[in-house]
XYZ file of C-alpha atoms in Angstrom:
730
model
C -8.371 -46.022 162.076
C -7.853 -43.337 164.846
C -7.157 -43.863 168.926
C -10.354 -45.569 169.451
C -9.102 -48.784 167.956
C -5.655 -48.124 168.455
C -6.463 -48.349 172.225
C -8.078 -51.626 172.329
C -4.893 -53.203 169.694
C -2.403 -52.318 172.939
C -4.545 -53.204 175.257
C -5.087 -56.435 173.030
C -1.549 -57.431 172.393
C 1.266 -55.100 173.226
C 2.514 -54.915 170.055
C 4.828 -53.606 167.569
C 6.242 -53.306 164.437
C 3.920 -54.868 161.947
C 6.727 -57.262 161.748
C 6.243 -57.975 158.125
C 3.864 -60.632 157.110
C 0.751 -59.636 159.220
C -2.511 -58.758 157.025
C -0.757 -59.509 153.616
C -0.792 -61.005 150.367
C -4.055 -63.896 149.827
C -2.465 -65.908 147.687
C -2.348 -69.527 149.046
C -0.620 -71.398 151.636
C 1.855 -73.230 149.659
C 0.982 -77.104 148.989
C 4.089 -79.611 148.845
C 5.937 -79.631 146.051
C 4.572 -81.878 142.960
C 6.516 -84.017 140.863
C 5.663 -80.439 138.060
C 7.275 -78.469 139.915
C 10.258 -80.518 141.333
C 11.755 -80.993 138.189
C 12.033 -76.983 137.488
C 14.270 -77.053 140.051
C 18.021 -78.395 138.674
C 20.179 -80.496 140.717
C 22.833 -78.538 142.409
C 20.471 -75.998 143.522
C 20.771 -74.289 146.970
C 18.148 -74.120 149.543
C 15.218 -75.879 147.479
C 13.674 -77.253 150.354
C 10.307 -75.267 149.380
C 9.589 -75.542 153.356
C 6.449 -73.206 154.104
C 8.160 -70.296 156.099
C 8.618 -66.623 155.832
C 11.417 -64.688 157.027
C 10.520 -61.134 155.752
C 9.597 -58.695 158.659
C 10.111 -61.457 160.990
C 13.824 -62.286 161.402
C 13.009 -65.447 162.017
C 11.506 -68.466 159.888
C 7.286 -68.230 160.634
C 5.297 -70.898 159.319
C 2.554 -69.290 156.670
C -0.463 -70.840 158.388
C 0.346 -69.180 161.840
C 0.420 -65.924 159.458
C -3.392 -64.259 159.042
C -3.159 -64.070 155.707
C -1.175 -66.097 153.062
C 2.714 -64.718 151.674
C 2.729 -64.782 147.964
C 6.497 -66.866 148.047
C 7.912 -67.089 144.698
C 9.634 -70.348 144.780
C 13.170 -71.333 143.573
C 11.413 -73.036 140.210
C 9.679 -69.926 139.136
C 12.656 -67.656 139.652
C 14.561 -70.403 137.094
C 11.794 -70.130 135.084
C 11.617 -66.348 134.673
C 15.474 -66.520 133.927
C 14.745 -69.300 130.987
C 12.822 -66.293 129.554
C 14.372 -62.953 130.294
C 16.816 -61.015 132.404
C 14.234 -58.536 133.878
C 13.978 -58.886 137.381
C 10.838 -57.638 137.918
C 9.238 -59.904 135.090
C 9.158 -62.935 137.896
C 7.129 -60.745 140.040
C 4.537 -59.076 136.984
C 3.944 -62.456 136.332
C 3.291 -64.559 139.736
C 2.706 -62.276 142.483
C -0.996 -60.503 142.466
C -1.597 -56.514 142.877
C 2.117 -56.036 141.205
C 2.032 -54.147 137.686
C 3.211 -55.082 134.117
C 7.254 -54.931 134.036
C 8.193 -51.571 131.667
C 10.765 -53.693 130.405
C 13.357 -51.244 131.147
C 15.465 -50.205 133.484
C 12.891 -47.542 134.918
C 10.258 -48.851 137.360
C 7.671 -46.187 137.205
C 4.697 -47.192 137.083
C 5.633 -49.925 138.458
C 3.426 -50.969 141.434
C 2.287 -52.883 144.428
C -1.279 -52.857 145.084
C -1.245 -49.203 143.888
C 1.489 -48.020 145.807
C 5.413 -48.014 145.650
C 6.786 -51.469 147.003
C 10.046 -51.241 149.147
C 12.700 -53.503 147.850
C 14.826 -55.409 150.002
C 18.265 -57.696 149.244
C 18.387 -60.026 152.314
C 16.901 -57.198 153.953
C 19.127 -54.557 152.703
C 16.768 -51.786 151.748
C 17.497 -50.416 147.973
C 15.127 -48.597 147.957
C 15.498 -44.426 148.096
C 11.778 -42.703 149.420
C 13.656 -39.504 149.746
C 14.895 -39.171 145.893
C 13.004 -42.618 144.372
C 14.294 -42.242 141.263
C 12.565 -45.558 140.143
C 15.104 -47.402 139.231
C 15.711 -49.516 143.203
C 14.284 -52.368 141.358
C 17.324 -53.698 139.299
C 20.318 -54.212 141.823
C 21.857 -57.767 141.342
C 22.184 -60.413 138.913
C 18.491 -62.781 139.528
C 20.941 -66.174 139.717
C 22.094 -65.429 143.251
C 18.481 -65.088 143.934
C 17.405 -68.371 145.474
C 13.518 -67.215 146.453
C 11.361 -64.000 146.764
C 9.031 -63.135 149.785
C 6.519 -60.559 148.815
C 3.909 -58.765 151.575
C 1.384 -56.831 149.726
C 0.104 -54.178 151.709
C 1.311 -50.855 154.531
C 3.618 -52.457 156.837
C 6.100 -50.541 159.010
C 8.068 -54.006 159.529
C 11.204 -53.119 157.944
C 10.976 -49.001 158.025
C 10.317 -46.329 155.467
C 8.786 -47.218 152.199
C 5.990 -50.126 151.614
C 3.366 -48.051 151.323
C 2.378 -51.103 148.374
C 4.226 -54.184 150.457
C 7.636 -55.284 151.231
C 9.671 -57.304 147.982
C 12.442 -59.444 149.910
C 15.049 -61.118 147.465
C 16.555 -63.935 149.469
C 19.948 -65.052 148.409
C 21.461 -68.834 148.160
C 23.539 -70.250 150.747
C 25.565 -73.488 150.579
C 23.491 -76.096 152.458
C 24.895 -79.786 150.730
C 27.633 -80.989 151.711
C 30.989 -81.029 150.071
C 32.387 -78.892 147.321
C 29.924 -78.043 144.362
C 30.625 -76.441 141.099
C 27.935 -74.414 138.588
C 28.357 -73.320 135.250
C 26.563 -72.008 132.642
C 25.854 -69.470 130.318
C 22.173 -68.042 127.829
C 22.250 -67.003 124.236
C 19.460 -65.149 123.151
C 17.817 -62.979 120.507
C 15.263 -62.211 118.165
C 16.971 -63.686 115.170
C 18.403 -59.888 113.979
C 22.275 -59.522 114.381
C 22.092 -56.259 116.475
C 19.598 -58.528 118.927
C 22.022 -60.834 120.877
C 21.560 -61.298 124.470
C 24.807 -63.511 125.603
C 25.390 -64.084 129.321
C 28.132 -66.219 131.379
C 27.451 -67.224 135.172
C 28.975 -69.767 137.583
C 28.396 -70.326 141.335
C 30.749 -72.359 143.951
C 29.527 -73.420 147.254
C 30.955 -75.262 150.014
C 29.890 -76.874 153.196
C 31.922 -78.260 155.689
C 31.802 -79.359 159.234
C 32.111 -75.278 160.658
C 32.198 -73.511 157.773
C 30.441 -72.770 154.500
C 30.671 -70.247 151.366
C 28.563 -69.791 148.466
C 30.052 -67.209 145.938
C 28.257 -66.288 142.521
C 29.678 -64.179 139.336
C 27.816 -63.211 135.888
C 28.123 -61.376 133.290
C 25.426 -60.621 130.427
C 25.725 -58.926 127.499
C 22.786 -57.022 126.001
C 21.714 -56.254 122.033
C 19.197 -53.798 120.942
C 15.401 -54.907 121.127
C 12.747 -55.269 118.604
C 8.749 -55.099 118.897
C 6.483 -57.755 117.053
C 6.554 -55.249 113.671
C 10.893 -55.132 113.299
C 10.866 -51.866 114.673
C 14.008 -51.693 116.736
C 11.971 -50.162 120.139
C 13.073 -46.596 121.702
C 15.468 -45.992 124.312
C 13.941 -44.623 127.837
C 14.938 -41.612 129.301
C 15.704 -43.560 132.132
C 17.994 -45.720 130.984
C 16.858 -49.347 129.222
C 18.166 -52.560 129.781
C 18.491 -52.849 125.877
C 22.536 -52.081 124.784
C 23.692 -52.742 128.244
C 26.190 -55.009 129.920
C 26.204 -56.371 133.424
C 27.914 -57.610 136.107
C 27.484 -58.726 139.189
C 29.919 -60.293 141.915
C 28.453 -62.189 145.081
C 30.172 -63.827 148.504
C 28.042 -65.392 151.382
C 30.145 -67.184 154.187
C 28.671 -68.537 157.157
C 29.972 -70.759 160.198
C 27.978 -71.910 163.198
C 29.337 -71.750 167.089
C 29.057 -73.046 170.516
C 27.636 -76.062 171.549
C 24.909 -78.372 169.357
C 25.568 -75.408 167.125
C 22.757 -73.000 168.108
C 24.479 -70.001 166.828
C 25.717 -68.738 163.492
C 27.635 -65.749 162.205
C 27.551 -65.456 158.689
C 28.897 -62.284 156.034
C 28.040 -61.579 153.031
C 28.836 -58.429 149.781
C 27.772 -57.882 146.846
C 29.014 -55.329 143.939
C 26.902 -55.338 140.624
C 26.758 -52.592 137.847
C 24.366 -52.392 134.430
C 25.699 -50.120 132.057
C 25.086 -48.803 128.648
C 26.983 -49.434 125.739
C 26.324 -46.095 123.930
C 25.772 -47.782 120.291
C 22.374 -46.472 119.988
C 20.407 -43.613 120.664
C 16.467 -42.252 121.316
C 14.338 -41.343 117.842
C 10.966 -39.944 118.974
C 7.589 -41.841 117.403
C 4.543 -40.543 116.352
C 1.001 -40.729 118.651
C -0.653 -39.666 115.405
C -0.089 -42.283 113.270
C 0.668 -45.176 115.461
C 4.739 -45.274 115.411
C 5.946 -46.007 118.615
C 9.854 -44.523 119.523
C 12.472 -46.195 118.122
C 16.438 -46.079 118.151
C 19.003 -45.940 115.971
C 22.711 -46.522 116.001
C 25.460 -43.800 116.509
C 25.126 -40.921 119.136
C 22.022 -38.774 120.308
C 23.110 -35.476 118.965
C 21.344 -32.547 120.348
C 20.686 -29.083 118.457
C 24.403 -31.355 116.413
C 25.461 -31.521 119.837
C 26.894 -35.199 121.080
C 25.136 -36.005 124.543
C 25.889 -40.012 124.967
C 27.005 -40.739 128.541
C 27.490 -43.747 130.186
C 24.236 -44.583 132.162
C 24.711 -47.056 134.800
C 22.708 -48.700 138.030
C 25.873 -49.423 140.889
C 25.213 -51.005 143.588
C 28.119 -52.017 146.197
C 26.942 -53.298 149.981
C 27.751 -56.091 152.317
C 26.063 -57.516 156.095
C 27.008 -59.052 159.049
C 24.117 -61.601 160.370
C 24.410 -63.060 163.912
C 21.961 -65.500 164.653
C 21.645 -67.163 168.223
C 18.995 -70.090 168.860
C 19.061 -71.083 172.680
C 19.056 -67.885 173.796
C 17.202 -67.813 177.355
C 15.013 -70.240 175.737
C 14.996 -67.439 172.581
C 15.752 -66.926 169.012
C 17.981 -63.491 168.691
C 18.894 -62.308 165.632
C 21.010 -58.965 164.686
C 22.121 -57.822 160.752
C 24.453 -54.676 160.587
C 24.586 -53.598 156.732
C 26.134 -50.916 154.536
C 24.982 -50.273 151.303
C 26.703 -47.675 148.217
C 23.845 -47.103 145.791
C 24.345 -44.828 142.465
C 21.992 -44.910 139.730
C 23.340 -42.127 136.769
C 21.036 -41.036 133.844
C 21.518 -40.324 130.212
C 23.273 -37.230 128.720
C 21.373 -34.077 128.280
C 21.521 -30.577 127.381
C 18.403 -29.684 127.971
C 17.374 -25.904 129.622
C 17.524 -27.310 133.052
C 21.120 -28.900 132.895
C 22.845 -25.096 131.264
C 24.405 -22.397 133.712
C 26.345 -19.688 131.576
C 28.952 -19.878 134.786
C 30.063 -23.406 133.614
C 29.216 -23.381 129.385
C 27.244 -20.849 126.975
C 23.703 -21.800 127.320
C 22.610 -24.564 125.034
C 26.394 -26.125 125.001
C 26.063 -27.863 128.598
C 26.361 -31.663 128.596
C 25.230 -33.370 132.460
C 23.580 -36.235 133.354
C 21.507 -36.522 137.064
C 22.405 -39.239 139.413
C 20.589 -40.675 142.431
C 23.164 -41.617 145.130
C 22.393 -42.562 148.199
C 24.697 -44.405 151.269
C 22.786 -46.199 153.854
C 23.912 -48.332 156.888
C 22.059 -49.888 159.783
C 21.710 -52.726 161.947
C 17.790 -54.395 162.094
C 17.262 -57.055 165.581
C 14.915 -59.469 166.853
C 14.538 -61.656 169.661
C 11.622 -63.738 170.231
C 10.775 -66.139 172.744
C 8.369 -68.676 172.646
C 5.375 -70.076 175.146
C 6.004 -66.865 176.923
C 4.542 -66.882 180.020
C 1.713 -69.049 178.936
C 1.711 -72.077 176.196
C 1.331 -70.363 172.811
C 2.167 -67.101 173.398
C 5.699 -66.178 171.577
C 7.045 -62.748 171.983
C 9.051 -61.105 169.669
C 10.573 -57.290 169.936
C 13.711 -55.592 168.791
C 15.366 -52.293 167.687
C 15.793 -51.127 163.998
C 18.470 -48.282 163.798
C 19.180 -46.835 160.380
C 20.622 -44.012 158.402
C 20.453 -42.805 155.265
C 21.627 -39.928 152.863
C 20.196 -39.735 149.441
C 21.292 -36.772 147.311
C 20.943 -35.801 143.542
C 23.592 -34.328 141.802
C 24.417 -33.504 138.025
C 27.396 -35.706 137.794
C 29.779 -34.116 135.409
C 29.935 -30.576 136.335
C 29.103 -32.004 140.219
C 26.116 -29.613 141.006
C 23.368 -29.892 143.740
C 20.236 -30.783 142.027
C 18.741 -32.371 145.191
C 20.326 -31.700 148.367
C 21.506 -34.506 150.520
C 18.926 -35.360 153.007
C 20.076 -37.319 155.984
C 17.333 -39.214 156.976
C 18.211 -41.239 160.538
C 15.373 -43.663 162.266
C 15.214 -45.183 165.605
C 12.615 -47.665 165.536
C 11.443 -50.017 168.439
C 9.084 -52.676 168.087
C 6.920 -55.495 169.924
C 4.596 -58.271 168.699
C 2.495 -61.094 170.784
C 1.475 -63.957 167.985
C -1.128 -66.411 170.427
C -1.740 -69.972 169.135
C -5.389 -70.858 170.810
C -6.206 -74.036 169.149
C -7.071 -73.453 165.448
C -6.948 -69.660 166.076
C -3.782 -67.185 166.022
C -4.186 -64.109 167.207
C -1.491 -61.372 166.429
C -0.768 -57.790 167.803
C 1.835 -55.485 167.235
C 3.249 -51.591 167.632
C 6.401 -50.026 166.609
C 7.414 -46.009 167.277
C 8.991 -44.773 164.330
C 11.057 -41.721 165.478
C 13.257 -40.472 162.407
C 14.405 -37.146 161.025
C 15.087 -35.579 157.964
C 18.160 -33.054 157.922
C 18.708 -30.645 155.142
C 21.626 -27.879 155.250
C 21.284 -25.208 153.661
C 21.728 -24.768 149.988
C 20.932 -22.772 146.395
C 19.119 -24.452 143.633
C 19.902 -24.454 139.952
C 20.206 -21.747 137.974
C 16.909 -22.836 135.737
C 15.509 -23.009 139.224
C 17.005 -18.910 139.702
C 19.935 -19.871 142.026
C 17.492 -19.103 144.703
C 18.669 -19.826 148.198
C 16.888 -22.408 150.337
C 17.551 -22.601 154.011
C 17.747 -26.081 155.117
C 16.691 -27.503 158.665
C 14.977 -30.836 160.289
C 12.071 -32.680 159.954
C 11.069 -34.903 162.732
C 8.579 -37.385 161.989
C 7.111 -39.556 164.686
C 4.384 -42.175 164.918
C 3.268 -44.728 166.669
C 2.045 -47.980 164.172
C -0.011 -50.561 165.275
C -1.448 -53.957 163.792
C -3.936 -56.610 164.924
C -5.143 -59.946 162.639
C -6.140 -63.565 164.023
C -6.108 -66.204 161.076
C -8.783 -69.260 162.120
C -7.660 -72.402 160.590
C -11.444 -73.679 160.361
C -10.541 -76.966 159.360
C -10.833 -79.098 155.625
C -8.411 -77.685 154.444
C -9.758 -73.709 154.780
C -8.435 -70.503 156.843
C -10.115 -67.348 157.345
C -8.140 -64.090 157.996
C -8.784 -60.366 159.063
C -6.243 -57.957 160.321
C -5.731 -54.093 160.348
C -1.927 -52.695 159.696
C -0.553 -49.339 159.237
C 2.615 -48.337 157.460
C 5.097 -45.150 157.174
C 6.777 -43.709 154.773
C 8.288 -40.196 153.613
C 7.472 -38.791 149.827
C 9.441 -38.302 146.859
C 11.017 -35.077 149.174
C 13.688 -34.562 146.186
C 10.824 -33.669 143.917
C 9.831 -30.112 145.834
C 13.244 -29.196 146.632
C 14.643 -29.266 143.418
C 12.145 -27.387 142.149
C 12.196 -24.413 144.575
C 12.386 -20.985 142.707
C 11.165 -18.590 144.657
C 13.372 -16.775 147.308
C 12.726 -16.799 150.989
C 11.859 -20.533 151.324
C 13.085 -22.617 153.506
C 13.047 -26.997 154.312
C 10.771 -26.777 157.066
C 8.159 -24.279 155.710
C 7.560 -26.972 152.807
C 4.029 -28.571 153.148
C 5.019 -30.967 150.973
C 7.039 -33.072 153.016
C 4.801 -34.232 155.324
C 4.844 -37.960 156.181
C 2.364 -40.328 154.794
C 1.053 -42.608 157.335
C -1.180 -46.165 155.496
C -3.835 -47.876 157.452
C -5.129 -51.355 155.622
C -7.825 -53.695 156.442
C -7.293 -57.214 154.385
C -10.100 -60.071 155.027
C -9.758 -63.584 153.191
C -9.580 -66.972 153.328
C -7.563 -69.252 151.823
C -8.265 -73.369 151.051
C -5.214 -75.888 150.989
C -6.268 -79.719 149.906
C -4.568 -82.536 148.066
C -4.963 -81.721 144.715
C -4.686 -77.699 145.158
C -5.267 -74.624 147.115
C -6.502 -71.598 146.171
C -6.643 -67.655 148.340
C -8.212 -64.842 147.661
C -8.946 -61.303 149.894
C -10.505 -57.534 149.860
C -8.197 -55.072 151.165
C -9.071 -51.275 151.370
C -5.826 -49.156 151.808
C -5.696 -45.376 153.151
C -3.974 -42.697 153.492
C -4.967 -39.503 154.572
C -1.924 -37.683 153.299
C -1.344 -39.715 150.402
C 1.695 -38.761 148.119
C 0.933 -39.393 144.374
C 2.522 -38.670 141.357
C 0.574 -36.493 138.224
C 1.844 -35.581 134.582
C 2.253 -31.653 134.288
C -0.190 -30.907 130.741
C 2.404 -28.376 129.842
C 5.763 -29.942 130.621
C 4.935 -33.913 130.507
C 7.165 -33.519 133.665
C 5.696 -35.709 137.062
C 4.375 -33.540 139.938
C 4.178 -34.695 143.677
C 0.509 -34.075 144.641
C -0.123 -34.738 148.678
C -4.032 -35.804 148.565
C -6.578 -38.197 150.025
C -6.055 -41.699 148.778
C -8.062 -44.401 149.225
C -7.182 -47.467 147.289
C -9.286 -50.807 147.178
C -8.486 -54.485 145.842
C -9.275 -57.653 145.642
C -6.277 -60.603 144.604
C -6.970 -64.323 143.959
C -4.424 -67.092 143.705
C -4.768 -70.573 142.635
C -3.265 -74.071 142.224
C -4.494 -77.144 140.633
C -2.497 -80.343 140.538
C -5.209 -82.633 138.922
C -2.194 -85.263 138.358
C 2.144 -85.436 140.019
C 3.113 -84.599 136.722
C 0.672 -81.418 135.677
C 0.537 -78.391 138.077
C -2.500 -75.049 136.658
C -1.029 -71.806 138.662
C -3.740 -68.918 138.165
C -3.294 -65.491 139.879
C -5.096 -62.395 139.108
C -6.008 -58.997 140.816
C -7.833 -56.134 140.398
C -6.847 -52.480 142.098
C -8.939 -49.518 142.397
C -7.767 -46.181 143.150
C -9.523 -43.045 144.163
C -7.792 -39.695 145.302
C -9.239 -35.819 145.187
C -9.463 -32.892 142.658
C -6.656 -30.842 144.780
C -4.108 -30.919 146.631
C -4.977 -30.263 150.679
C -9.051 -31.121 149.700
C -9.981 -33.908 151.500
C -13.656 -34.720 149.791
C -15.108 -36.024 147.917
C -12.528 -38.605 146.654
C -13.918 -38.555 143.123
C -11.120 -39.483 140.741
C -9.810 -42.289 139.485
C -6.446 -42.992 139.434
C -4.716 -43.753 136.660
C -1.516 -45.737 134.751
C 1.290 -43.567 137.002
C -0.271 -45.540 139.944
C -3.005 -47.915 139.503
C -2.789 -51.171 136.987
C -5.185 -52.395 134.813
C -6.972 -56.050 135.599
C -4.590 -58.655 134.893
C -4.664 -62.572 134.908
C -2.098 -64.585 134.748
C -1.456 -68.339 134.376
C 1.010 -71.020 134.149
C 1.122 -74.945 132.937
C 3.520 -76.857 134.065
C 3.892 -80.697 132.764
C 6.711 -82.936 133.907
C 6.415 -86.667 131.643
C 9.315 -87.837 133.284
C 11.860 -86.526 136.094
C 14.656 -85.322 133.574
C 11.870 -83.383 131.420
C 9.220 -79.759 132.135
C 7.413 -78.226 129.542
C 5.633 -74.294 131.249
C 3.276 -72.511 128.894
C 1.873 -69.339 130.623
C -0.757 -66.695 129.729
C -0.270 -63.149 130.297
C -3.130 -61.148 129.876
C -3.931 -57.105 130.707
C -7.774 -56.564 130.825
C -8.617 -52.769 129.233
C -9.982 -50.255 130.666
C -11.112 -46.525 130.642
C -11.341 -44.178 133.629
C -12.477 -40.976 134.596
C -15.314 -41.145 131.627
C -16.332 -37.321 130.819
C -13.975 -35.629 132.671
C -10.101 -33.974 131.354
C -9.143 -36.466 133.236
C -10.062 -39.514 131.077
C -7.341 -42.283 130.407
C -8.095 -45.178 128.239
C -5.520 -48.638 128.223
C -6.234 -51.125 125.279
C -5.368 -54.830 126.959
C -3.667 -57.321 125.497
C -2.913 -61.670 126.081
C 0.723 -62.502 125.780
C 1.732 -66.425 126.148
C 5.869 -67.570 126.907
C 7.116 -71.100 126.926
C 9.928 -72.698 128.588
C 10.789 -76.590 127.961
C 13.764 -78.309 130.147
C 15.256 -81.330 129.591
C 18.706 -82.977 131.820
C 20.966 -84.402 130.330
C 23.602 -86.880 132.342
C 26.919 -85.865 132.497
C 26.280 -82.773 130.361
C 23.570 -80.174 132.550
C 20.695 -78.994 132.287
C 19.487 -77.548 128.488
C 16.558 -74.638 128.749
C 14.685 -73.254 126.006
C 12.899 -70.120 126.636
C 10.105 -67.979 124.224
C 8.957 -64.578 125.793
C 6.193 -63.203 123.249
C 5.400 -66.768 121.839
C 2.929 -65.396 119.638
C 5.023 -62.848 118.041
C 1.762 -60.348 118.974
C 2.583 -56.526 118.880
C 1.156 -54.325 121.777
C 1.806 -51.078 123.478
C 2.735 -51.345 127.135
C -0.076 -50.183 129.363
C 2.400 -47.323 130.726
C 3.010 -46.508 127.142
C -0.665 -45.674 126.302
C -0.806 -42.561 127.525
C 1.480 -39.647 126.088
C 4.185 -39.006 129.047
C 7.984 -37.725 128.144
C 9.228 -40.404 125.701
C 7.759 -43.265 126.461
C 5.653 -43.802 123.390
C 7.495 -47.900 123.501
C 5.803 -51.024 122.272
C 6.174 -54.371 123.787
C 8.828 -56.251 122.978
C 8.960 -59.443 119.916
C 9.315 -62.972 120.500
C 12.354 -63.336 122.202
C 13.992 -67.248 122.208
C 16.715 -68.044 124.335
C 18.565 -71.361 124.955
C 20.354 -71.478 128.608
C 22.600 -74.705 130.129
C 23.376 -75.095 133.185
C 26.318 -77.457 134.221
C 26.600 -79.129 137.687
C 29.778 -80.839 138.951
């Protein structure tokens, strides 16, 4: 918006970091749960109160009807229903979040975007994303059985630091809330009626809550077999790793204690270990687009030129945090979190030309694996003071400090591919929120003071062993936001908002691609920061029989960061061009009776950019499937005839799209309509039995991302998959 708008915003409200939920997802304000919703939540589930509050970005609970633009809250019931169908972490997002694209059904999230841009994934506020070298593997970091709910903020946001180009997705874990000791054990058995397609899982969690101590501990193990499309053809393994033919283990612990008179203080520690690894029982076999034969996989090791290149691929995430809260400190609430995380994402073995080095082995014989490795630690603070100076005025401020070191190595030979990038950020912010009767005004400011330090390094043999001079890149930005919500009456409300976000491009791509001598880190134009401006307006209605919400948004970045495909190598290229994204999000819920509920989600996103780097106008190229998903419409009907049982039928529709007609950039994707079914019944003395069917009608289709020719991506979608789940509570 420029300085003309920034100055009035700063004067209107001394402001700060877009503390998260301002200017967000247009979904309707959550309504009280019905019997149909209650039936989907199992007895013994912690934190299933369904309170209409949001903590992402605010750091303290904030009523959603005080936020200019509703948030998408994925409830415990929706999480449990998703687990009945699949163990795919992003499937629940694709089903319930407007603007979130189709799930790739693999470990890879390339092409999975939120409102046309990359989202920042959080785990109890701990960043899982690695914006400096986005390996598109950051969305699988925990077993979903530990997750109580998911809070999603759509649109550019500086609330949680760098990386939230399209928004923030925060997975909130369970904690012990019911007095006494409670044990939950369960398992899952699923497959596609073929011997090698079996998926099985065992899990358990233990919770204890006493007078001054609460503990929640959980563990899970998953074993996945091969997957098949609707025509019985085994689906190929992704070049970036797959969920199929893998094992997954997860251990999680959360313990807390209340302190002080009146329990106004709380100290809590959490720890999590997660690893998903390939079993190596199958290898990738290319299909044939001309004949309509999708990529497939066959038993045995992967042989390339007679050489076995099969190696273990994995995602391994280890993280911990200490949280402190004081709810009566000088009339306000202080929240502080210190965290540490180590994240490793290792990719399949290869002996291609970019892996070779004659100093190590004869050309064509060297097998290696790329691995993105990230270490991060930081402190997040927030102090909130209600009725500051005058009635209804809330002041919130704090400081976030983070250090992130991300690198990409050829792990088996310990070679530098992307040098260690040390990012340090200091982010003070302040935010005001003023309730004036039925109107809430908000405004904020965040100062992002960051730097990326890269030491001298030498590129690989494939890139001519070029010496690159290191350096420090400094980023300083003042990020503003402002918004208003008017609770009109009769259940109606309207909002308008403006917010700014900040991220860095996928720095690793240009750093690893340098192949000419005499270059330095500071001399690469591609490494400039990306600042986003998001404008949004919408309406919501909430009544006794339902709710709906809709909004229109416009996101613009003068120096954007998008990916395209080199037509010769089919590799990805980083583009630095202006990007304008517009879209419409809509959600609705109808409750005609206390036992029946119908939910619907619709999304339309359109992205424009220029034809060449560093060209501002005109924006006459429509962004394709790597960045922008086709329109979608998802619906779910849930019926609960009795308290112990529920039945849900879901529809997932993606529309056909053709863009850039009449040009060399023409892209066409064909839509599809899928159905899923879940049934749940609670048996006294036994537990809850759930039956789930994904792709109920066994429809044959291609994923939208697979319909455009990239590298090893011609995958058909999963055929019918049936799962039986049992969970017992003690």
